[in-house]
Coordinates of C-alpha atoms in Angstrom, one line a residue:
X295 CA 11.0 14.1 -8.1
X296 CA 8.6 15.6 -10.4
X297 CA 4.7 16.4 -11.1
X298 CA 2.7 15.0 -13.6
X299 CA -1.3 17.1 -12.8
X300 CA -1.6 17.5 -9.6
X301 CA 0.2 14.3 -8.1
X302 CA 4.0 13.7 -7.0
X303 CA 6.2 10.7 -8.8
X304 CA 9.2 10.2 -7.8
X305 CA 12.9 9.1 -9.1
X306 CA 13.4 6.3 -6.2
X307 CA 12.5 3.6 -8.9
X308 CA 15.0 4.7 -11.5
X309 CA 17.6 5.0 -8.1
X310 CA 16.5 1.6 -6.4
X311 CA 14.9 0.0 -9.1
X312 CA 12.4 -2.7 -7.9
X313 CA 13.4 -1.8 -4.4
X314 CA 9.9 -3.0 -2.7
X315 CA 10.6 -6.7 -4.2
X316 CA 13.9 -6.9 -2.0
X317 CA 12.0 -5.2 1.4
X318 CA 9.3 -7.8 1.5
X319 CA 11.8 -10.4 0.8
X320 CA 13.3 -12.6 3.9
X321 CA 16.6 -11.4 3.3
X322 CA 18.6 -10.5 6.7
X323 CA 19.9 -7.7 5.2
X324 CA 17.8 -5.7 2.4
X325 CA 14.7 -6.9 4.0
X326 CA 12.4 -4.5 5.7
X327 CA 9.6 -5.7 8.1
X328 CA 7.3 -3.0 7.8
X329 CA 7.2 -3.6 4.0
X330 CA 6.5 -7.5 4.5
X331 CA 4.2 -6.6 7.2
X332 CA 2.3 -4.2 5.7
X333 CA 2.2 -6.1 1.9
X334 CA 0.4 -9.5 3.7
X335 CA -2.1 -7.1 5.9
X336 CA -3.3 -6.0 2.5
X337 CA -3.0 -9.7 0.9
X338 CA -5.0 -10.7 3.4
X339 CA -7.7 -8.7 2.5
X340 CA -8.2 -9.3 -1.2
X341 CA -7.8 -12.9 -0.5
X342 CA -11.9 -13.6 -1.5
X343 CA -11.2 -11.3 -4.8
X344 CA -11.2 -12.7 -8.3
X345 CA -10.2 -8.9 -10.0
X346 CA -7.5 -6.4 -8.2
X347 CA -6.9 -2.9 -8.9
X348 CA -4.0 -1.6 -7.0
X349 CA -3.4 2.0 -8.0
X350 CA 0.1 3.0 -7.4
X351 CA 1.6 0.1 -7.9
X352 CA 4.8 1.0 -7.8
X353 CA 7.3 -2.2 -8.8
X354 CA 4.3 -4.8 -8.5
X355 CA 5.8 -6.2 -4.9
X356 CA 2.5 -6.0 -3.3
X357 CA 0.4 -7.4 -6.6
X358 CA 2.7 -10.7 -6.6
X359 CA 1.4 -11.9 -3.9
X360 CA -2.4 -12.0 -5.5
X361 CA -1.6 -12.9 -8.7
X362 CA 0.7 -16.4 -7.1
X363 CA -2.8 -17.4 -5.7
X364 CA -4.2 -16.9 -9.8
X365 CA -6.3 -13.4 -9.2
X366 CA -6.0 -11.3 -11.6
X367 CA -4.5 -8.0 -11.2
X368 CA -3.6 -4.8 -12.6
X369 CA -1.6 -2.3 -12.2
X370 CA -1.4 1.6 -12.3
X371 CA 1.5 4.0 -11.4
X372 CA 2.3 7.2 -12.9
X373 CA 6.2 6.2 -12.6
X374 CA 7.0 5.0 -15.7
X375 CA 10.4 3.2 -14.7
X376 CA 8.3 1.8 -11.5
X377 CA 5.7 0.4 -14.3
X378 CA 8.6 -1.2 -16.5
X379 CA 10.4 -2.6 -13.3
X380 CA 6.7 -4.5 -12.7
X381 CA 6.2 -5.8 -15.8
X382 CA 10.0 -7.1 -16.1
X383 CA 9.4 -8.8 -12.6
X384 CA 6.3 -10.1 -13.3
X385 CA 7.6 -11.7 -16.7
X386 CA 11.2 -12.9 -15.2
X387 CA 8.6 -15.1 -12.3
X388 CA 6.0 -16.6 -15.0
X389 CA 3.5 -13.8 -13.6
X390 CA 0.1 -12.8 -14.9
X391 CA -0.7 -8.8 -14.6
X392 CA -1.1 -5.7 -16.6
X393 CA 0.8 -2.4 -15.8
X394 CA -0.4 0.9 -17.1
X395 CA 0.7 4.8 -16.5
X396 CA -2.4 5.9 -16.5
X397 CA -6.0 5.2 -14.8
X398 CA -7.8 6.3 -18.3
X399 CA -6.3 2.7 -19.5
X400 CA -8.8 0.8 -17.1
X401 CA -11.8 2.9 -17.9
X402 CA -15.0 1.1 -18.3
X403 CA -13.6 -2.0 -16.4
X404 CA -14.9 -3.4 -13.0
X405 CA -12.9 -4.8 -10.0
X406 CA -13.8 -6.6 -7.4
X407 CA -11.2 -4.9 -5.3
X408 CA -9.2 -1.8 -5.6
X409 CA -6.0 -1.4 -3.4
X410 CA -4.8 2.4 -2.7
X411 CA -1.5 1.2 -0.1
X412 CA 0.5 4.3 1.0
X413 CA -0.9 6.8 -2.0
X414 CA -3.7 8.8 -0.7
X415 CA -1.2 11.2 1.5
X416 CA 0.4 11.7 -1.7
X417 CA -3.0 13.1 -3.3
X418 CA -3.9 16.9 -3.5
X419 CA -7.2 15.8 -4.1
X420 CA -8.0 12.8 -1.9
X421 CA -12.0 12.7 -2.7
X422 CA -11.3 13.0 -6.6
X423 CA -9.2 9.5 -6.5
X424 CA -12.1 7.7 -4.2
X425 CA -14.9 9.0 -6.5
X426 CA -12.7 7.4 -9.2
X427 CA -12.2 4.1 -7.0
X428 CA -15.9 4.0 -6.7
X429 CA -16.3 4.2 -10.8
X430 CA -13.7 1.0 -10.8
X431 CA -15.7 -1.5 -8.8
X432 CA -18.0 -3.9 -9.5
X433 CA -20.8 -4.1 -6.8
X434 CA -20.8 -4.7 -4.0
X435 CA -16.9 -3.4 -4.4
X436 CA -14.3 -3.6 -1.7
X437 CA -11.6 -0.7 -1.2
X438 CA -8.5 -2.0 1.1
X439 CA -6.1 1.0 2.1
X440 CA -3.5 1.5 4.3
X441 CA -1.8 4.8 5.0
X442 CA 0.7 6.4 7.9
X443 CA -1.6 8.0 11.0
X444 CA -0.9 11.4 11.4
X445 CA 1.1 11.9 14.1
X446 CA 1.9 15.2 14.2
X447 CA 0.5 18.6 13.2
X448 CA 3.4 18.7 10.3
X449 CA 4.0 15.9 8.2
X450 CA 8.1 14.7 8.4
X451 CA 7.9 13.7 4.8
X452 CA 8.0 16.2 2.6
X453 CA 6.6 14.0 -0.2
X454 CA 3.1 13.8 2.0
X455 CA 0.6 16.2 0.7
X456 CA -1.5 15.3 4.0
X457 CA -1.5 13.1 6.3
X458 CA -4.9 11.6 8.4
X459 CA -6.1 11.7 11.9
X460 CA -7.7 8.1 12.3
X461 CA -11.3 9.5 12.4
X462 CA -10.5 12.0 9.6
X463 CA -9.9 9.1 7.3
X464 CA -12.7 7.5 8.3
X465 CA -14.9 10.0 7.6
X466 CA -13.7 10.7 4.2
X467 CA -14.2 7.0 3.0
X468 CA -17.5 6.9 4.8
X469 CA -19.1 9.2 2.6
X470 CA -18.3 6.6 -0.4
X471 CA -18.3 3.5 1.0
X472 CA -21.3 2.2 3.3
X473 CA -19.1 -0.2 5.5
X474 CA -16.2 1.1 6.9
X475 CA -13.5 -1.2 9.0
X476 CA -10.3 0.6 10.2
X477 CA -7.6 -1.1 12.2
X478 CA -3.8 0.3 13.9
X479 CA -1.0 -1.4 13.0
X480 CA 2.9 -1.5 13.4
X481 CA 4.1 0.4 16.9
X482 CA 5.8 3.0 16.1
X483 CA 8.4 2.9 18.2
X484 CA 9.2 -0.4 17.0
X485 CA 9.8 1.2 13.8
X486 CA 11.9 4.0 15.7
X487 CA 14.5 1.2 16.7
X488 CA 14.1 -1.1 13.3
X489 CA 15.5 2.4 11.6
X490 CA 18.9 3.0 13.6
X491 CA 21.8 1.5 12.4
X492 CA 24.9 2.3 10.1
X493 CA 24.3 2.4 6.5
X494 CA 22.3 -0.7 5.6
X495 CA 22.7 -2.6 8.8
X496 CA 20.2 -2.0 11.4
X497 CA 20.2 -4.6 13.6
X498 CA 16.7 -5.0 15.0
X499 CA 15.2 -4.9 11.6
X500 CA 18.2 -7.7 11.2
X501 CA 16.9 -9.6 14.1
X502 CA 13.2 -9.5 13.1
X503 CA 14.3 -10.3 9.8
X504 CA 15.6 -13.5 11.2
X505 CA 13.0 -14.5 14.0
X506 CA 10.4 -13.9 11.1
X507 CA 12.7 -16.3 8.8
X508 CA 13.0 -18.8 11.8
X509 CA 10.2 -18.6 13.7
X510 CA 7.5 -17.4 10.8
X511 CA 6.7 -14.9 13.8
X512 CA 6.7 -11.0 12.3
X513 CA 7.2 -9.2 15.5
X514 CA 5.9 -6.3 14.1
X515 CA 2.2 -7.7 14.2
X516 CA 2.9 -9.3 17.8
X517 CA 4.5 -6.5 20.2
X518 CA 1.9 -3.7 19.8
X519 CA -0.5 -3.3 23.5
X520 CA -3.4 -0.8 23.7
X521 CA -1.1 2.1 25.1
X522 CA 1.1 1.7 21.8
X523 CA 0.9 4.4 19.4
X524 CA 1.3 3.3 16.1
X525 CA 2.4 4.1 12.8
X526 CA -0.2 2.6 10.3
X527 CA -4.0 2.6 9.6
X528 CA -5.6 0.6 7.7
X529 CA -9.3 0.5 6.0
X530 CA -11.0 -2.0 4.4
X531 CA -14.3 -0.3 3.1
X532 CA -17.5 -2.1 1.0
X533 CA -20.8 -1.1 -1.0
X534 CA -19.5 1.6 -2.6
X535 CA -22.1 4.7 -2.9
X536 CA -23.0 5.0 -6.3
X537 CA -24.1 8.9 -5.0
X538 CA -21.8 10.3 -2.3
X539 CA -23.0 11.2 0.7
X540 CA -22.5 15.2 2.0

């Protein structure tokens, strides 16, 4: 791991390479549901969007899906390797997108959507990055974001600047974005069993992996109740505030 400002990158991509592309495959094995689960959540929402920003892109997993349907999409990641792995995939599928390093490469452009998925508890300044996302979209501009609810008063991964309370989050997006749509997703004790295993066999992530591959069922999206507590929130947020509110 290493710093570049004031954010964290990290060496997984030069470890696992394009790592996110085998998760949100169908794969018994290598696939992960909460990858796949979380990637078409997100798809879903940028469905309506002719332009997508996803910053922290990672390996581009998350922007295939878009660009398949002909949006066009770009990407940013600070990663280097994670931004060559992208553009390799991308190019190896007949792919359109563009990958940059850094945000100062889309500067003066307009998006119709920008996707921040699992970054903003990476961020030592959270507000910075949305007054930035705000600067990126066209009007009325969507943000979608999805990010782990805090759970407890410590964070488990060390790589999490900070993590959110659900109406924490809100809050903060609220004073940039008039509309504000939050949702819970994934049960986290769901997750709790999909982890256990033995090396790279865990066999209910195994057995999701196959009812999702036989069924088209993802039983990640279908076994959560009121009384769950769960692991994700998601936001999708429109009219961005060209001033922010206090």
């Amino acid at each position: 791991m290493s710093t570049r400002g004031s954010e964290l990158t990290f060496a997984k991509y030069r470890e696992r390479q394009a790592y996110h592309w085998r998760e949100a495959s169908l794969h018994p094995i290598h696939g992960w549901p909460y990858t796949r689960s979380r990637m078409a959540w997100v798809a879903r929402q940028c469905a309506t969007s002719r332009s997508i920003l996803e910053i922290g892109c990672g390996d581009g997993a998350l922007l295939a899906r878009m660009a398949r349907e002909g949006t066009t999409v770009v990407g940013v990641d600070l990663e280097e390797t994670a931004v060559e792995l992208a553009t390799r995939m991308f190019a190896q599928r007949g792919l359109r997108g563009e990958f940059f390093t850094d945000l100062k490469a889309v500067e003066g452009r307009r998006f119709d959507t920008v996707v921040l998925a699992e970054v903003i508890e990476h961020l030592h300044d959270a507000e910075a990055m949305l007054a930035r996302v705000v600067g990126l979209l066209s009007a009325p501009g969507r943000l979608v974001l999805t990010t782990p609810i805090r759970l407890l008063e410590r964070s488990l991964d060390v790589h999490h600047v900070h993590e959110f309370w659900p109406d924490e989050l809100r809050a903060l997006v609220g004073r940039y974005f008039e509309s504000v749509e939050t949702v819970r997703m994934h049960p986290a004790w769901l997750i709790d069993l999909m982890c256990l295993g033995i090396g790279r066999i865990r066999p209910v992530a195994v057995l999701a992996n196959l009812v999702r591959l036989c069924t088209g069922v993802e039983l990640l999206d279908r076994l959560g109740s009121p009384l769950s507590i769960y692991w994700t929130q998601g936001i999708v947020a429109a009219n961005a505030r060209r001033e922010r509110r206090a």
